[in-house]
Amino acid sequence: MLNKSQGGSYISNAGGFLSAFLGDAGLYLHGILHPREYLRRIMRDPLTEAYNRMAYNRFLNLQFGHAVRTGEPFSAVVVDLTLKPVNDAYGHPMGDGVLKYVTEVLFSYGDTFRTGGDEFALLLPGVPKAEADRYAAEILSLNGKENVIDGKALSFNLSAGVASFPEDKPRTASELISIADQRLYQHKRQNGNGRNAT
């Protein structure tokens, strides 16, 4: 049996049976899943609610193209967590908690994308390099600090790299991200891949 929610989307009271059977695309095509909810599901990472890789690729190319056409600044901050010490010490559910916590922090700066298992990107249209550098410095201040996650105080480590248009003179969106990645790896080499979780 299906019931229509107040927001207009349809939900199943059969433990998600229809969703599992038809998939989100099937629910959408059969008019069971509201278009907005379908779009949210296909563009978001289910664990963290960050935008997913598909959304990242589309948004990156769209915003970089806009920056080139208009001359407006556009920055990217790439972030890589070192979760192995957390997972080894406390288990993967706590590692998932760290991912969710970091996502919340990143969203306070702008649109946040989960681009890999422990990897994120902030895409910042209209943000010049100096401001993006400040964002990255604030994000990196989480390193080694105790944060309360799922009721437990623990620390974790992350690395970050920044690249900006027009300051870094990237010719393509891929080149912008390549510059940011190089700076992230440089940060890792200088600071190590993370210390033990405490």
PDB file of C-alpha atoms in Angstrom:
ATOM      1  CA  MET A   1       0.000   0.000   0.000  1.00  0.00           C
ATOM      2  CA  LEU A   2       1.269   3.466  -0.895  1.00  0.00           C
ATOM      3  CA  ASN A   3       0.533   6.684   0.898  1.00  0.00           C
ATOM      4  CA  LYS A   4       1.128  10.176  -0.371  1.00  0.00           C
ATOM      5  CA  SER A   5       3.116  12.315   2.056  1.00  0.00           C
ATOM      6  CA  GLN A   6       2.251  15.919   2.855  1.00  0.00           C
ATOM      7  CA  GLY A   7       5.134  17.039   0.661  1.00  0.00           C
ATOM      8  CA  GLY A   8       3.610  15.306  -2.331  1.00  0.00           C
ATOM      9  CA  SER A   9       6.044  12.394  -2.565  1.00  0.00           C
ATOM     10  CA  TYR A  10       4.924   8.795  -2.232  1.00  0.00           C
ATOM     11  CA  ILE A  11       6.133   6.454   0.452  1.00  0.00           C
ATOM     12  CA  SER A  12       5.738   2.732   0.964  1.00  0.00           C
ATOM     13  CA  ASN A  13       4.685   1.165   4.253  1.00  0.00           C
ATOM     14  CA  ALA A  14       6.048  -2.194   3.106  1.00  0.00           C
ATOM     15  CA  GLY A  15       9.540  -1.720   4.482  1.00  0.00           C
ATOM     16  CA  GLY A  16      10.831  -0.177   1.291  1.00  0.00           C
ATOM     17  CA  PHE A  17       9.861  -3.243  -0.773  1.00  0.00           C
ATOM     18  CA  LEU A  18       8.888  -1.249  -3.860  1.00  0.00           C
ATOM     19  CA  SER A  19      12.049   0.823  -3.681  1.00  0.00           C
ATOM     20  CA  ALA A  20      14.153  -2.334  -3.520  1.00  0.00           C
ATOM     21  CA  PHE A  21      12.178  -4.007  -6.315  1.00  0.00           C
ATOM     22  CA  LEU A  22      11.901  -1.146  -8.789  1.00  0.00           C
ATOM     23  CA  GLY A  23      14.839   1.008  -7.768  1.00  0.00           C
ATOM     24  CA  ASP A  24      14.595   4.770  -7.482  1.00  0.00           C
ATOM     25  CA  ALA A  25      14.427   5.224 -11.259  1.00  0.00           C
ATOM     26  CA  GLY A  26      11.537   2.762 -11.476  1.00  0.00           C
ATOM     27  CA  LEU A  27       9.666   4.520  -8.691  1.00  0.00           C
ATOM     28  CA  TYR A  28      10.178   7.830 -10.454  1.00  0.00           C
ATOM     29  CA  LEU A  29       9.061   6.524 -13.852  1.00  0.00           C
ATOM     30  CA  HIS A  30       5.942   4.956 -12.321  1.00  0.00           C
ATOM     31  CA  GLY A  31       5.003   8.240 -10.670  1.00  0.00           C
ATOM     32  CA  ILE A  32       5.539   6.841  -7.183  1.00  0.00           C
ATOM     33  CA  LEU A  33       8.622   8.881  -6.298  1.00  0.00           C
ATOM     34  CA  HIS A  34       8.312  12.663  -6.433  1.00  0.00           C
ATOM     35  CA  PRO A  35      10.730  14.250  -8.961  1.00  0.00           C
ATOM     36  CA  ARG A  36      12.413  16.375  -6.295  1.00  0.00           C
ATOM     37  CA  GLU A  37      13.013  13.348  -4.082  1.00  0.00           C
ATOM     38  CA  TYR A  38      14.336  11.376  -7.054  1.00  0.00           C
ATOM     39  CA  LEU A  39      16.745  14.182  -7.916  1.00  0.00           C
ATOM     40  CA  ARG A  40      17.872  14.387  -4.282  1.00  0.00           C
ATOM     41  CA  ARG A  41      18.528  10.653  -4.148  1.00  0.00           C
ATOM     42  CA  ILE A  42      20.526  10.426  -7.358  1.00  0.00           C
ATOM     43  CA  MET A  43      22.632  13.509  -6.559  1.00  0.00           C
ATOM     44  CA  ARG A  44      23.427  12.800  -2.885  1.00  0.00           C
ATOM     45  CA  ASP A  45      25.706  10.383  -1.088  1.00  0.00           C
ATOM     46  CA  PRO A  46      23.363   8.258   1.069  1.00  0.00           C
ATOM     47  CA  LEU A  47      25.702   8.115   4.082  1.00  0.00           C
ATOM     48  CA  THR A  48      26.799  11.721   4.464  1.00  0.00           C
ATOM     49  CA  GLU A  49      24.165  13.610   2.426  1.00  0.00           C
ATOM     50  CA  ALA A  50      27.020  15.359   0.609  1.00  0.00           C
ATOM     51  CA  TYR A  51      26.542  15.683  -3.132  1.00  0.00           C
ATOM     52  CA  ASN A  52      27.911  12.657  -4.972  1.00  0.00           C
ATOM     53  CA  ARG A  53      30.463  12.209  -7.721  1.00  0.00           C
ATOM     54  CA  MET A  54      27.928  12.610 -10.514  1.00  0.00           C
ATOM     55  CA  ALA A  55      26.782  15.943  -9.101  1.00  0.00           C
ATOM     56  CA  TYR A  56      30.415  16.952  -8.605  1.00  0.00           C
ATOM     57  CA  ASN A  57      31.349  16.365 -12.236  1.00  0.00           C
ATOM     58  CA  ARG A  58      28.361  18.333 -13.495  1.00  0.00           C
ATOM     59  CA  PHE A  59      28.717  21.229 -11.073  1.00  0.00           C
ATOM     60  CA  LEU A  60      32.487  21.493 -11.551  1.00  0.00           C
ATOM     61  CA  ASN A  61      32.297  21.803 -15.325  1.00  0.00           C
ATOM     62  CA  LEU A  62      29.287  24.121 -15.215  1.00  0.00           C
ATOM     63  CA  GLN A  63      30.811  26.516 -12.693  1.00  0.00           C
ATOM     64  CA  PHE A  64      34.264  26.503 -14.247  1.00  0.00           C
ATOM     65  CA  GLY A  65      32.752  27.338 -17.621  1.00  0.00           C
ATOM     66  CA  HIS A  66      30.812  30.189 -16.043  1.00  0.00           C
ATOM     67  CA  ALA A  67      33.969  31.518 -14.372  1.00  0.00           C
ATOM     68  CA  VAL A  68      35.882  31.492 -17.660  1.00  0.00           C
ATOM     69  CA  ARG A  69      33.071  33.296 -19.482  1.00  0.00           C
ATOM     70  CA  THR A  70      32.515  35.961 -16.834  1.00  0.00           C
ATOM     71  CA  GLY A  71      35.952  36.278 -15.227  1.00  0.00           C
ATOM     72  CA  GLU A  72      34.427  35.647 -11.797  1.00  0.00           C
ATOM     73  CA  PRO A  73      36.572  33.767  -9.273  1.00  0.00           C
ATOM     74  CA  PHE A  74      36.031  30.070  -8.706  1.00  0.00           C
ATOM     75  CA  SER A  75      37.868  27.973  -6.125  1.00  0.00           C
ATOM     76  CA  ALA A  76      38.075  24.318  -5.192  1.00  0.00           C
ATOM     77  CA  VAL A  77      39.204  22.857  -1.877  1.00  0.00           C
ATOM     78  CA  VAL A  78      39.932  19.122  -1.938  1.00  0.00           C
ATOM     79  CA  VAL A  79      40.004  17.285   1.391  1.00  0.00           C
ATOM     80  CA  ASP A  80      41.268  13.798   2.216  1.00  0.00           C
ATOM     81  CA  LEU A  81      40.660  12.179   5.599  1.00  0.00           C
ATOM     82  CA  THR A  82      42.934   9.607   7.200  1.00  0.00           C
ATOM     83  CA  LEU A  83      40.315   7.284   8.660  1.00  0.00           C
ATOM     84  CA  LYS A  84      42.279   4.044   9.058  1.00  0.00           C
ATOM     85  CA  PRO A  85      43.426   4.871  12.625  1.00  0.00           C
ATOM     86  CA  VAL A  86      39.822   5.667  13.610  1.00  0.00           C
ATOM     87  CA  ASN A  87      38.449   2.535  11.950  1.00  0.00           C
ATOM     88  CA  ASP A  88      41.164   0.352  13.510  1.00  0.00           C
ATOM     89  CA  ALA A  89      40.665   1.791  16.993  1.00  0.00           C
ATOM     90  CA  TYR A  90      36.874   2.175  17.113  1.00  0.00           C
ATOM     91  CA  GLY A  91      35.374   0.355  14.127  1.00  0.00           C
ATOM     92  CA  HIS A  92      33.863   1.471  10.852  1.00  0.00           C
ATOM     93  CA  PRO A  93      30.626   2.853  12.369  1.00  0.00           C
ATOM     94  CA  MET A  94      32.729   5.465  14.174  1.00  0.00           C
ATOM     95  CA  GLY A  95      34.563   6.149  10.922  1.00  0.00           C
ATOM     96  CA  ASP A  96      31.177   6.771   9.325  1.00  0.00           C
ATOM     97  CA  GLY A  97      30.437   9.200  12.143  1.00  0.00           C
ATOM     98  CA  VAL A  98      33.617  11.115  11.328  1.00  0.00           C
ATOM     99  CA  LEU A  99      32.602  11.297   7.653  1.00  0.00           C
ATOM    100  CA  LYS A 100      29.220  12.744   8.624  1.00  0.00           C
ATOM    101  CA  TYR A 101      30.808  15.208  11.037  1.00  0.00           C
ATOM    102  CA  VAL A 102      33.319  16.459   8.468  1.00  0.00           C
ATOM    103  CA  THR A 103      30.542  16.799   5.888  1.00  0.00           C
ATOM    104  CA  GLU A 104      28.631  19.093   8.251  1.00  0.00           C
ATOM    105  CA  VAL A 105      31.738  21.213   8.768  1.00  0.00           C
ATOM    106  CA  LEU A 106      32.410  21.460   5.041  1.00  0.00           C
ATOM    107  CA  PHE A 107      28.817  22.399   4.237  1.00  0.00           C
ATOM    108  CA  SER A 108      29.233  25.436   6.497  1.00  0.00           C
ATOM    109  CA  TYR A 109      31.614  26.793   3.832  1.00  0.00           C
ATOM    110  CA  GLY A 110      29.772  25.847   0.654  1.00  0.00           C
ATOM    111  CA  ASP A 111      28.593  23.073  -1.637  1.00  0.00           C
ATOM    112  CA  THR A 112      30.231  19.837  -0.492  1.00  0.00           C
ATOM    113  CA  PHE A 113      30.818  16.744  -2.605  1.00  0.00           C
ATOM    114  CA  ARG A 114      31.958  13.273  -1.571  1.00  0.00           C
ATOM    115  CA  THR A 115      34.259  12.309  -4.410  1.00  0.00           C
ATOM    116  CA  GLY A 116      35.634   9.053  -2.974  1.00  0.00           C
ATOM    117  CA  GLY A 117      35.597   6.921   0.150  1.00  0.00           C
ATOM    118  CA  ASP A 118      37.415   9.404   2.405  1.00  0.00           C
ATOM    119  CA  GLU A 119      37.668  12.248  -0.104  1.00  0.00           C
ATOM    120  CA  PHE A 120      35.642  15.433  -0.386  1.00  0.00           C
ATOM    121  CA  ALA A 121      35.639  18.606  -2.436  1.00  0.00           C
ATOM    122  CA  LEU A 122      34.296  22.080  -1.781  1.00  0.00           C
ATOM    123  CA  LEU A 123      33.361  23.912  -4.974  1.00  0.00           C
ATOM    124  CA  LEU A 124      33.178  27.632  -4.348  1.00  0.00           C
ATOM    125  CA  PRO A 125      31.868  29.878  -7.141  1.00  0.00           C
ATOM    126  CA  GLY A 126      32.586  33.549  -6.505  1.00  0.00           C
ATOM    127  CA  VAL A 127      35.255  32.758  -3.888  1.00  0.00           C
ATOM    128  CA  PRO A 128      38.786  34.071  -4.612  1.00  0.00           C
ATOM    129  CA  LYS A 129      41.954  32.225  -3.643  1.00  0.00           C
ATOM    130  CA  ALA A 130      42.689  34.194  -0.470  1.00  0.00           C
ATOM    131  CA  GLU A 131      39.278  33.348   0.953  1.00  0.00           C
ATOM    132  CA  ALA A 132      39.509  29.703  -0.122  1.00  0.00           C
ATOM    133  CA  ASP A 133      42.938  29.481   1.545  1.00  0.00           C
ATOM    134  CA  ARG A 134      41.364  30.781   4.749  1.00  0.00           C
ATOM    135  CA  TYR A 135      38.605  28.165   4.527  1.00  0.00           C
ATOM    136  CA  ALA A 136      41.209  25.423   4.091  1.00  0.00           C
ATOM    137  CA  ALA A 137      43.226  26.673   7.060  1.00  0.00           C
ATOM    138  CA  GLU A 138      40.119  26.603   9.254  1.00  0.00           C
ATOM    139  CA  ILE A 139      39.248  23.094   8.069  1.00  0.00           C
ATOM    140  CA  LEU A 140      42.807  21.917   8.745  1.00  0.00           C
ATOM    141  CA  SER A 141      42.518  23.262  12.294  1.00  0.00           C
ATOM    142  CA  LEU A 142      40.420  20.145  12.994  1.00  0.00           C
ATOM    143  CA  ASN A 143      43.628  18.098  12.755  1.00  0.00           C
ATOM    144  CA  GLY A 144      44.462  16.328  15.986  1.00  0.00           C
ATOM    145  CA  LYS A 145      41.742  18.114  17.962  1.00  0.00           C
ATOM    146  CA  GLU A 146      39.272  16.147  20.014  1.00  0.00           C
ATOM    147  CA  ASN A 147      35.795  16.305  18.524  1.00  0.00           C
ATOM    148  CA  VAL A 148      32.721  14.734  20.086  1.00  0.00           C
ATOM    149  CA  ILE A 149      31.313  12.308  17.531  1.00  0.00           C
ATOM    150  CA  ASP A 150      28.466   9.957  18.425  1.00  0.00           C
ATOM    151  CA  GLY A 151      29.075  10.738  22.090  1.00  0.00           C
ATOM    152  CA  LYS A 152      32.795   9.931  22.017  1.00  0.00           C
ATOM    153  CA  ALA A 153      35.686  12.388  22.029  1.00  0.00           C
ATOM    154  CA  LEU A 154      38.234  11.443  19.392  1.00  0.00           C
ATOM    155  CA  SER A 155      40.691  13.035  17.024  1.00  0.00           C
ATOM    156  CA  PHE A 156      41.380  12.437  13.355  1.00  0.00           C
ATOM    157  CA  ASN A 157      43.572  13.864  10.642  1.00  0.00           C
ATOM    158  CA  LEU A 158      42.956  15.291   7.217  1.00  0.00           C
ATOM    159  CA  SER A 159      44.800  17.012   4.404  1.00  0.00           C
ATOM    160  CA  ALA A 160      43.620  19.734   2.043  1.00  0.00           C
ATOM    161  CA  GLY A 161      44.629  21.473  -1.150  1.00  0.00           C
ATOM    162  CA  VAL A 162      43.302  24.639  -2.795  1.00  0.00           C
ATOM    163  CA  ALA A 163      43.234  25.856  -6.384  1.00  0.00           C
ATOM    164  CA  SER A 164      41.522  28.918  -7.809  1.00  0.00           C
ATOM    165  CA  PHE A 165      40.562  30.556 -11.066  1.00  0.00           C
ATOM    166  CA  PRO A 166      41.943  32.907 -12.262  1.00  0.00           C
ATOM    167  CA  GLU A 167      44.892  33.048  -9.828  1.00  0.00           C
ATOM    168  CA  ASP A 168      46.290  29.591 -10.643  1.00  0.00           C
ATOM    169  CA  LYS A 169      45.618  30.010 -14.381  1.00  0.00           C
ATOM    170  CA  PRO A 170      43.898  26.647 -14.934  1.00  0.00           C
ATOM    171  CA  ARG A 171      42.828  26.132 -18.537  1.00  0.00           C
ATOM    172  CA  THR A 172      40.238  23.463 -17.756  1.00  0.00           C
ATOM    173  CA  ALA A 173      38.179  22.269 -14.813  1.00  0.00           C
ATOM    174  CA  SER A 174      40.324  19.122 -14.668  1.00  0.00           C
ATOM    175  CA  GLU A 175      43.463  21.232 -14.449  1.00  0.00           C
ATOM    176  CA  LEU A 176      41.969  23.218 -11.568  1.00  0.00           C
ATOM    177  CA  ILE A 177      41.382  20.010  -9.613  1.00  0.00           C
ATOM    178  CA  SER A 178      44.804  18.649 -10.574  1.00  0.00           C
ATOM    179  CA  ILE A 179      46.440  21.727  -9.036  1.00  0.00           C
ATOM    180  CA  ALA A 180      44.376  21.321  -5.860  1.00  0.00           C
ATOM    181  CA  ASP A 181      45.278  17.614  -5.695  1.00  0.00           C
ATOM    182  CA  GLN A 182      48.990  18.375  -6.068  1.00  0.00           C
ATOM    183  CA  ARG A 183      48.779  20.782  -3.142  1.00  0.00           C
ATOM    184  CA  LEU A 184      46.903  18.215  -1.075  1.00  0.00           C
ATOM    185  CA  TYR A 185      49.636  15.630  -1.718  1.00  0.00           C
ATOM    186  CA  GLN A 186      52.265  18.213  -0.836  1.00  0.00           C
ATOM    187  CA  HIS A 187      50.471  18.811   2.465  1.00  0.00           C
ATOM    188  CA  LYS A 188      50.445  15.058   3.103  1.00  0.00           C
ATOM    189  CA  ARG A 189      54.173  14.761   2.428  1.00  0.00           C
ATOM    190  CA  GLN A 190      54.931  17.633   4.772  1.00  0.00           C
ATOM    191  CA  ASN A 191      52.606  16.536   7.558  1.00  0.00           C
ATOM    192  CA  GLY A 192      52.341  12.765   7.192  1.00  0.00           C
ATOM    193  CA  ASN A 193      49.236  10.718   6.473  1.00  0.00           C
ATOM    194  CA  GLY A 194      47.804  11.062   9.947  1.00  0.00           C
ATOM    195  CA  ARG A 195      48.638   9.994  13.436  1.00  0.00           C
ATOM    196  CA  ASN A 196      47.006   7.353  15.573  1.00  0.00           C
ATOM    197  CA  ALA A 197      43.436   8.014  16.632  1.00  0.00           C
ATOM    198  CA  THR A 198      43.134   9.078  20.254  1.00  0.00           C
TER     199      THR A 198
END
